[in-house]
Amino acid sequence: MRLLKELDRKDPVEVGRELHDFASELFPICRSITGNGIRQTLTRIRQRIPMEILEVPTGTRVFDWTIPKEWNIRDAYIKDATGNRLVDFKQCNLHVLNYSVPLQATMALKQLKPHLHTLPEYPDWIPYRTSYYKEDWGFCLSHNQMLALRDSDYEVCIDSTLTDGHLTYGECYLPGSLTDEVLISTHVCHPSLANDNLSGLAVATALAELLTEHDLRYSYRFLFIPGTIGAITWLARNRETVERVRHGLVLTGIGDAGGLHYKKSRRGNAEIDQAVAHVLRHHCEGSAILEFSPYGYDERQYCSPGFNLPVGCLMRSVWGTFPEYHTSADNLDFIKPHQLADSLRVCASVIDVLENNLRYQNLNPFCEPQLGKRNLYRSRGGDAIAMETNARLWVLNLSDGEHSLLDIAERSGLPFSTISQAAEVLREAGLLSLVAEDVPEKAQPNSNFDAGMSLAQSSRGPRRST
Ligand SMILES: [Zn+2]
């Protein structure tokens, strides 16, 4: 399977536009860590990919946490004495402190002010604030809006409910030849914020859509979950599934104009860490690799010491380092169709590496096989060895049953796709065979994998990859 090749058959402008359109469709919905906003969002995703929507009741213990009450909101406003809505949830859902308890009162500005949140340094922007685990109420508004409030009485209404209900999340499972899994996780709990995280949600959905059209080596599990409590809930309910996760990515904030950043898993040297670093180095100028830290998005839970899963986090500008983060300026203009499409390409490239990162055994290891007589040596004159030939020599030299194709790509400095294509040509020419452990458990029709008896099989017993 070559996912990137498939994606590149499509017009990149069109791909970017479709991703942006999906983010735009979901933008107005008021989401939170529970409630109807997240249900509506998951229902729209389910129209595009096969997905189960799961509900976990309030009060359920999940490790050290408890599923909170479910929050829903219909309306919220601050009205002046003449009935004008000065702050209106219906204009922008960031205006209400997310998870605010219901309230209906008339109060003086002095009483109201401790419950108002603004950003004095960006006086036209509305901040995004939450209070999930401490019952509170509040409004978020632009600093200029607050300065315009006169010393008077105001009618304050938050038409919300905070009652026993459910936490809702979505799970899309795409079976492959292996039961080993690739986990793609994205948070879907923020209201009208585009980069954080409609960008991750749109790209993850498109990636799953793309994968449904292919025969897969790995099985894939996409999680669309509320941040923190969603990941904790899923981990608590899936202790057995977790053992099958071989690689994972958290996708967040991947639509802004900044360069790509990859935060490594806690392990730091997992195959996913190598794969993403390789793809970024070869395909993305201005990208950077970050070491693991225990602060960030849901990789914190997947990489907690009890699980220590090989899950990293792919983003563009790093959360908290740009002023638009968690404000109304993280809007649909802040995410770019081109960047969304580019992020999807990077994800497809990473999956291509994971799917094709196999190990081979050179069947002719005593001196170089004569490539010329097999029509595999294409010198283009001069002293330079063509990259194609160079790649074949690297693959032959390092295919000792131990080095993976990604190891060979890294050592040679050549792109993975070039190394992988070289391996395919050499295998077709009978010079390589796949090592036994990398042969899929059950062959799929149209599979590229050589399931035949190999030298490695005859000399070594099967070993599960870790
Ligand atoms: Zn956030």
Coordinates of C-alpha atoms and ligand atoms in Angstrom, one line a residue:
M1 CA 0.0 0.0 0.0
R2 CA 1.3 3.5 -0.9
L3 CA -1.1 5.9 0.7
L4 CA 0.7 9.1 -0.4
K5 CA 0.7 8.0 -4.0
E6 CA -3.0 7.5 -3.8
L7 CA -3.5 10.9 -2.1
D8 CA -1.3 12.6 -4.7
R9 CA -3.7 11.5 -7.5
K10 CA -6.1 14.0 -6.1
D11 CA -5.9 17.8 -6.7
P12 CA -4.1 19.2 -3.6
V13 CA -6.2 22.4 -3.8
E14 CA -9.3 20.4 -3.7
V15 CA -8.1 18.2 -0.8
G16 CA -7.3 21.3 1.2
R17 CA -10.6 22.9 0.4
E18 CA -12.5 19.7 1.5
L19 CA -10.6 19.6 4.8
H20 CA -11.3 23.3 5.5
D21 CA -15.0 22.9 4.5
F22 CA -15.4 20.1 7.0
A23 CA -13.8 22.2 9.8
S24 CA -16.2 25.0 8.7
E25 CA -19.2 22.7 8.9
L26 CA -18.3 21.8 12.5
F27 CA -17.1 25.2 13.7
P28 CA -20.4 26.6 15.0
I29 CA -21.2 23.6 17.3
C30 CA -20.7 24.3 21.0
R31 CA -18.7 21.3 22.1
S32 CA -17.4 20.4 25.6
I33 CA -16.1 17.3 27.2
T34 CA -19.6 15.9 27.4
G35 CA -23.0 16.8 26.0
N36 CA -24.9 17.2 22.7
G37 CA -22.2 19.2 21.0
I38 CA -19.8 16.3 21.0
R39 CA -22.6 14.0 19.9
Q40 CA -23.5 16.2 17.0
T41 CA -19.8 16.4 16.0
L42 CA -19.4 12.6 16.2
T43 CA -22.5 12.1 14.1
R44 CA -21.1 14.2 11.3
I45 CA -17.9 12.3 11.4
R46 CA -19.8 9.0 11.3
Q47 CA -21.4 10.1 8.0
R48 CA -17.9 9.9 6.5
I49 CA -16.2 6.9 8.2
P50 CA -17.4 3.7 9.9
M51 CA -17.5 4.7 13.6
E52 CA -19.0 3.5 16.8
I53 CA -20.3 6.2 19.2
L54 CA -19.9 5.1 22.8
E55 CA -21.4 6.5 26.0
V56 CA -20.1 6.1 29.5
P57 CA -22.3 7.1 32.4
T58 CA -21.6 10.0 34.9
G59 CA -20.0 8.7 38.0
T60 CA -18.0 5.8 36.4
R61 CA -14.6 5.5 37.9
V62 CA -11.8 5.6 35.3
F63 CA -8.4 5.1 37.1
D64 CA -8.1 8.1 39.5
W65 CA -10.8 10.1 37.8
T66 CA -14.6 10.0 37.7
I67 CA -16.8 10.7 34.6
P68 CA -18.3 14.1 35.4
K69 CA -21.9 15.3 35.0
E70 CA -23.0 16.0 31.5
W71 CA -23.2 19.6 30.4
N72 CA -25.5 21.1 27.9
I73 CA -26.3 24.7 27.0
R74 CA -29.0 26.4 25.1
D75 CA -28.3 30.1 25.7
A76 CA -26.4 32.6 27.8
Y77 CA -26.3 36.4 27.8
I78 CA -25.6 39.6 29.8
K79 CA -28.4 42.1 29.1
D80 CA -28.4 45.8 30.0
A81 CA -31.4 47.6 31.6
T82 CA -33.0 48.2 28.2
G83 CA -32.8 44.5 27.3
N84 CA -29.9 44.7 24.8
R85 CA -27.7 41.6 24.8
L86 CA -24.2 43.0 25.4
V87 CA -22.6 39.6 25.6
D88 CA -24.4 36.9 23.6
F89 CA -23.6 33.2 23.5
K90 CA -25.6 32.9 20.3
Q91 CA -23.1 35.2 18.6
C92 CA -20.1 33.3 19.8
N93 CA -20.1 30.2 22.0
L94 CA -16.8 31.1 23.6
H95 CA -18.6 33.8 25.5
V96 CA -19.6 31.4 28.2
L97 CA -17.2 29.8 30.6
N98 CA -17.4 26.2 29.3
Y99 CA -19.2 24.0 31.9
S100 CA -20.8 27.0 33.6
V101 CA -23.6 26.0 36.1
P102 CA -27.1 27.4 35.3
L103 CA -27.8 31.0 36.5
Q104 CA -30.6 33.5 36.2
A105 CA -29.9 36.8 38.2
T106 CA -29.8 40.5 38.1
M107 CA -26.6 41.9 39.6
A108 CA -24.4 45.0 39.8
L109 CA -21.3 45.3 37.7
K110 CA -19.2 44.9 40.9
Q111 CA -20.7 41.4 41.5
L112 CA -20.4 40.4 37.9
K113 CA -16.8 41.5 37.3
P114 CA -15.1 38.6 39.2
H115 CA -16.9 36.3 36.7
L116 CA -15.7 38.0 33.5
H117 CA -12.6 36.8 31.7
T118 CA -10.8 39.0 29.1
L119 CA -7.4 39.3 27.4
P120 CA -6.1 42.9 28.0
E121 CA -3.1 42.3 25.7
Y122 CA -5.5 41.4 22.8
P123 CA -8.4 43.7 23.6
D124 CA -10.6 42.5 20.6
W125 CA -10.3 38.8 21.2
I126 CA -12.5 36.6 23.4
P127 CA -10.6 34.0 25.5
Y128 CA -11.6 30.4 25.8
R129 CA -11.9 29.2 29.4
T130 CA -13.3 26.1 31.1
S131 CA -14.2 24.9 34.5
Y132 CA -14.9 21.2 34.2
Y133 CA -14.0 19.9 37.6
K134 CA -15.0 22.9 39.8
E135 CA -18.5 24.1 39.7
D136 CA -18.4 27.8 38.6
W137 CA -20.0 30.2 36.1
G138 CA -18.6 33.0 34.0
F139 CA -18.4 34.9 30.8
C140 CA -15.6 35.4 28.4
L141 CA -15.6 38.6 26.4
S142 CA -13.3 41.0 24.6
H143 CA -11.5 43.4 26.9
N144 CA -13.0 46.3 24.9
Q145 CA -16.5 44.9 25.5
M146 CA -15.8 44.8 29.3
L147 CA -14.4 48.4 29.3
A148 CA -17.7 49.5 27.7
L149 CA -19.8 48.1 30.6
R150 CA -21.1 51.0 32.7
D151 CA -21.7 50.9 36.5
S152 CA -25.2 49.5 36.4
D153 CA -27.4 46.5 37.0
Y154 CA -27.3 43.6 34.5
E155 CA -29.5 40.7 33.7
V156 CA -27.3 37.6 33.6
C157 CA -28.5 34.3 32.3
I158 CA -26.8 31.0 31.7
D159 CA -29.4 28.5 30.4
S160 CA -27.3 25.4 30.9
T161 CA -27.8 22.0 32.5
L162 CA -25.3 20.1 34.5
T163 CA -26.8 16.7 35.4
D164 CA -26.1 13.0 35.4
G165 CA -25.7 11.8 31.8
H166 CA -22.8 10.4 29.8
L167 CA -19.4 11.0 28.4
T168 CA -19.4 10.4 24.6
Y169 CA -16.6 9.4 22.3
G170 CA -16.1 7.9 18.9
E171 CA -14.0 4.9 17.8
C172 CA -13.3 3.9 14.3
Y173 CA -11.6 0.5 13.9
L174 CA -10.2 -0.5 10.5
P175 CA -8.9 -4.1 10.5
G176 CA -5.7 -5.1 8.7
S177 CA -3.8 -8.3 8.2
L178 CA -2.1 -7.9 11.7
T179 CA -4.0 -7.5 14.9
D180 CA -1.2 -5.1 15.9
E181 CA -2.6 -1.6 15.9
V182 CA -1.8 2.0 14.9
L183 CA -3.7 4.4 17.2
I184 CA -4.7 7.8 15.9
S185 CA -6.2 10.0 18.6
T186 CA -7.7 13.5 18.4
H187 CA -9.6 15.6 20.8
V188 CA -13.0 16.8 19.9
C189 CA -14.1 18.8 23.0
H190 CA -13.3 22.4 22.1
P191 CA -16.1 24.7 21.0
S192 CA -15.6 27.2 18.1
L193 CA -11.9 27.0 17.8
A194 CA -10.5 26.0 14.4
N195 CA -6.8 24.9 14.8
D196 CA -7.4 23.4 18.3
N197 CA -8.8 21.1 17.2
L198 CA -11.1 21.0 14.2
S199 CA -7.8 20.8 12.2
G200 CA -6.8 17.5 13.9
L201 CA -10.4 16.2 13.7
A202 CA -10.7 17.0 9.9
V203 CA -7.3 15.5 9.1
A204 CA -7.9 12.3 11.2
T205 CA -11.3 11.8 9.5
A206 CA -9.8 12.2 6.0
L207 CA -7.0 9.8 6.9
A208 CA -9.4 7.2 8.1
E209 CA -11.5 7.7 4.9
L210 CA -8.4 7.2 2.8
L211 CA -7.4 4.1 4.7
T212 CA -10.8 2.5 4.3
E213 CA -10.0 2.2 0.5
H214 CA -6.9 0.0 1.1
D215 CA -5.7 -3.4 2.2
L216 CA -3.9 -2.7 5.4
R217 CA -1.0 -4.5 7.1
Y218 CA -1.7 -3.0 10.5
S219 CA -5.1 -2.5 12.0
Y220 CA -6.0 1.1 12.7
R221 CA -8.0 2.6 15.6
F222 CA -9.1 6.2 15.4
L223 CA -10.3 7.8 18.6
F224 CA -12.3 11.0 18.6
I225 CA -12.4 11.8 22.3
P226 CA -12.8 14.6 24.8
G227 CA -9.3 15.8 25.9
T228 CA -7.8 14.2 29.0
I229 CA -10.9 12.5 30.5
G230 CA -11.7 10.9 27.1
A231 CA -8.2 9.3 26.8
I232 CA -8.3 8.2 30.4
T233 CA -11.7 6.7 29.9
W234 CA -10.7 4.9 26.7
L235 CA -7.5 3.5 28.4
A236 CA -9.5 2.4 31.4
R237 CA -12.0 0.5 29.3
N238 CA -9.5 -1.0 26.9
R239 CA -6.7 -2.5 28.9
E240 CA -6.5 -5.5 26.5
T241 CA -6.6 -3.5 23.3
V242 CA -3.9 -1.3 24.6
E243 CA -1.5 -4.2 24.4
R244 CA -1.9 -4.3 20.6
V245 CA -0.9 -0.7 20.0
R246 CA 2.4 -0.7 18.2
H247 CA 2.5 2.9 17.0
G248 CA 0.4 6.0 17.8
L249 CA -0.1 9.6 17.0
V250 CA -2.1 12.4 18.7
L251 CA -3.1 14.9 16.0
T252 CA -3.7 18.4 17.3
G253 CA -3.3 22.0 15.9
I254 CA -2.2 21.0 12.4
G255 CA -3.9 23.6 10.3
D256 CA -2.1 26.9 11.1
A257 CA 0.6 28.4 9.0
G258 CA 3.5 27.3 11.3
G259 CA 6.0 24.6 10.6
L260 CA 5.3 21.0 11.7
H261 CA 6.4 19.9 15.2
Y262 CA 6.6 16.3 16.4
K263 CA 6.8 15.6 20.1
K264 CA 8.4 12.2 20.7
S265 CA 6.8 9.5 22.7
R266 CA 8.0 8.9 26.3
R267 CA 10.2 6.1 24.9
G268 CA 12.0 8.5 22.7
N269 CA 13.2 5.9 20.3
A270 CA 10.1 4.1 19.2
E271 CA 9.5 3.2 15.6
I272 CA 6.9 6.0 15.4
D273 CA 9.5 8.5 16.6
Q274 CA 11.9 7.4 14.0
A275 CA 9.3 7.3 11.2
V276 CA 7.9 10.8 11.9
A277 CA 11.4 12.3 12.3
H278 CA 12.4 10.7 8.9
V279 CA 9.3 12.0 7.1
L280 CA 9.7 15.5 8.5
R281 CA 13.4 15.6 7.7
H282 CA 12.8 14.6 4.0
H283 CA 9.6 16.4 3.3
C284 CA 9.1 19.4 5.5
E285 CA 11.2 22.5 5.7
G286 CA 11.0 24.3 9.0
S287 CA 9.9 21.3 10.9
A288 CA 11.2 20.4 14.3
I289 CA 11.4 17.4 16.7
L290 CA 10.6 18.0 20.4
E291 CA 11.6 15.7 23.2
F292 CA 8.8 14.2 25.3
S293 CA 7.5 16.2 28.2
P294 CA 4.6 15.2 30.5
Y295 CA 2.6 18.3 29.6
G296 CA 0.6 18.7 26.4
Y297 CA -2.3 16.8 24.9
D298 CA -3.5 13.2 25.2
E299 CA -0.1 11.7 24.7
R300 CA 0.3 12.4 28.4
Q301 CA -2.2 9.6 29.2
Y302 CA -0.9 7.2 26.5
C303 CA 2.6 7.8 27.7
S304 CA 1.8 7.6 31.5
P305 CA 4.3 5.1 33.0
G306 CA 1.7 2.3 33.5
F307 CA 1.1 2.3 29.7
N308 CA 4.2 3.9 28.2
L309 CA 2.7 3.4 24.7
P310 CA 4.7 4.5 21.6
V311 CA 2.5 7.5 21.0
G312 CA 3.8 10.9 19.9
C313 CA 2.1 14.1 19.1
L314 CA 2.0 15.8 15.7
M315 CA 1.2 19.5 15.6
R316 CA 2.2 22.7 13.7
S317 CA 2.8 25.7 16.0
V318 CA 3.2 24.4 19.5
W319 CA 0.2 25.0 21.8
G320 CA 0.6 28.0 24.1
T321 CA 3.4 29.6 22.0
F322 CA 1.2 31.6 19.7
P323 CA -1.2 34.4 20.8
E324 CA -4.2 33.0 19.0
Y325 CA -4.1 29.8 21.1
H326 CA -7.4 29.4 23.1
T327 CA -8.9 32.6 21.8
S328 CA -11.5 33.7 19.3
A329 CA -8.6 34.4 16.9
D330 CA -8.2 30.7 16.4
N331 CA -10.9 30.9 13.8
L332 CA -11.5 29.6 10.3
D333 CA -9.1 32.2 8.9
F334 CA -6.3 30.9 11.2
I335 CA -6.3 27.5 9.5
K336 CA -5.3 27.2 5.9
P337 CA -6.5 24.7 3.3
H338 CA -2.9 24.3 2.1
Q339 CA -1.6 23.5 5.6
L340 CA -4.4 21.1 6.3
A341 CA -3.7 19.2 3.0
D342 CA 0.1 19.2 3.8
S343 CA -0.6 17.8 7.3
L344 CA -2.7 15.0 5.7
R345 CA 0.2 14.3 3.3
V346 CA 2.6 14.0 6.2
C347 CA 0.3 11.6 8.0
A348 CA 0.0 9.5 4.8
S349 CA 3.8 9.4 4.5
V350 CA 4.2 8.3 8.1
I351 CA 1.7 5.5 7.5
D352 CA 3.5 4.5 4.3
V353 CA 6.6 4.1 6.4
L354 CA 4.9 2.1 9.1
E355 CA 3.1 -0.1 6.6
N356 CA 6.2 -0.8 4.6
N357 CA 8.9 -0.9 7.2
L358 CA 9.9 -4.5 6.8
R359 CA 13.1 -6.4 7.2
Y360 CA 14.6 -8.5 4.4
Q361 CA 17.2 -11.1 4.1
N362 CA 19.8 -10.8 1.3
L363 CA 19.6 -14.2 -0.5
N364 CA 23.0 -13.6 -2.2
P365 CA 25.1 -12.2 0.7
F366 CA 28.5 -13.3 -0.5
C367 CA 29.8 -10.3 -2.4
E368 CA 27.5 -8.1 -4.4
P369 CA 25.1 -9.9 -6.8
Q370 CA 25.7 -8.8 -10.4
L371 CA 23.0 -6.3 -10.9
G372 CA 23.9 -5.5 -14.5
K373 CA 23.0 -9.0 -15.8
R374 CA 19.6 -8.6 -14.1
N375 CA 19.2 -5.2 -15.7
L376 CA 19.2 -3.5 -12.2
Y377 CA 22.3 -1.5 -12.5
R378 CA 21.7 1.8 -14.3
S379 CA 24.7 3.9 -14.3
R380 CA 24.0 7.3 -15.7
G381 CA 27.6 8.1 -16.6
G382 CA 30.1 10.2 -14.8
D383 CA 31.2 9.3 -11.3
A384 CA 27.8 9.7 -9.8
I385 CA 25.9 6.5 -9.0
A386 CA 22.3 7.0 -9.7
M387 CA 20.2 7.3 -6.5
E388 CA 18.2 4.3 -7.6
T389 CA 21.3 2.1 -7.9
N390 CA 22.6 3.5 -4.7
A391 CA 19.4 2.6 -2.9
R392 CA 19.6 -1.0 -4.2
L393 CA 23.2 -1.4 -3.0
W394 CA 22.2 -0.1 0.5
V395 CA 19.3 -2.4 0.7
L396 CA 21.4 -5.4 -0.4
N397 CA 24.2 -4.5 2.0
L398 CA 22.0 -4.0 5.1
S399 CA 19.3 -6.6 4.5
D400 CA 20.7 -9.0 7.1
G401 CA 17.4 -9.8 8.7
E402 CA 18.0 -7.3 11.4
H403 CA 17.9 -3.8 9.8
S404 CA 14.5 -2.5 8.9
L405 CA 14.0 -0.5 5.7
L406 CA 13.7 2.6 7.9
D407 CA 17.1 1.8 9.5
I408 CA 18.5 1.5 6.0
A409 CA 16.9 4.8 4.9
E410 CA 18.3 6.5 7.9
R411 CA 21.8 5.1 7.5
S412 CA 21.9 5.8 3.8
G413 CA 20.4 9.3 4.1
L414 CA 17.9 8.4 1.3
P415 CA 14.1 8.8 1.5
F416 CA 12.2 5.8 2.8
S417 CA 10.1 5.6 -0.4
T418 CA 13.3 5.2 -2.5
I419 CA 14.6 2.5 -0.2
S420 CA 11.2 0.7 -0.1
Q421 CA 10.9 0.7 -3.9
A422 CA 14.4 -0.6 -4.2
A423 CA 13.5 -3.5 -1.8
E424 CA 10.5 -4.3 -3.9
V425 CA 12.5 -4.5 -7.1
L426 CA 15.2 -6.7 -5.5
R427 CA 12.6 -9.0 -4.0
E428 CA 10.9 -9.4 -7.4
A429 CA 14.3 -10.2 -8.9
G430 CA 14.7 -13.0 -6.3
L431 CA 17.6 -11.3 -4.4
L432 CA 15.7 -10.7 -1.1
S433 CA 13.1 -12.4 1.0
L434 CA 11.0 -11.0 3.8
V435 CA 12.1 -12.2 7.2
A436 CA 9.6 -14.6 8.8
E437 CA 8.5 -12.3 11.6
D438 CA 7.4 -9.6 9.2
V439 CA 5.2 -11.9 7.1
P440 CA 1.6 -11.0 7.8
E441 CA -0.4 -13.5 9.9
K442 CA -2.9 -13.9 7.1
A443 CA -2.2 -13.0 3.5
Q444 CA -4.6 -10.6 1.9
P445 CA -5.7 -10.6 -1.7
N446 CA -3.5 -8.2 -3.8
S447 CA -1.0 -8.1 -1.0
N448 CA 2.5 -7.1 -1.9
F449 CA 4.0 -9.2 0.8
D450 CA 6.0 -12.3 0.1
A451 CA 4.4 -15.1 2.2
G452 CA 6.6 -17.8 0.7
M453 CA 9.2 -19.8 2.6
S454 CA 12.3 -17.7 3.1
L455 CA 15.8 -18.2 4.2
A456 CA 15.0 -16.5 7.4
Q457 CA 12.1 -18.8 8.1
S458 CA 14.3 -21.9 7.7
S459 CA 17.1 -20.6 9.9
R460 CA 15.2 -18.7 12.6
G461 CA 12.1 -19.3 14.6
P462 CA 9.3 -16.7 14.5
R463 CA 9.5 -13.8 16.9
R464 CA 6.8 -11.3 17.6
S465 CA 7.9 -7.8 16.9
T466 CA 7.7 -5.5 19.9
Ligands
ZN1 ZN -6.9 23.3 23.7

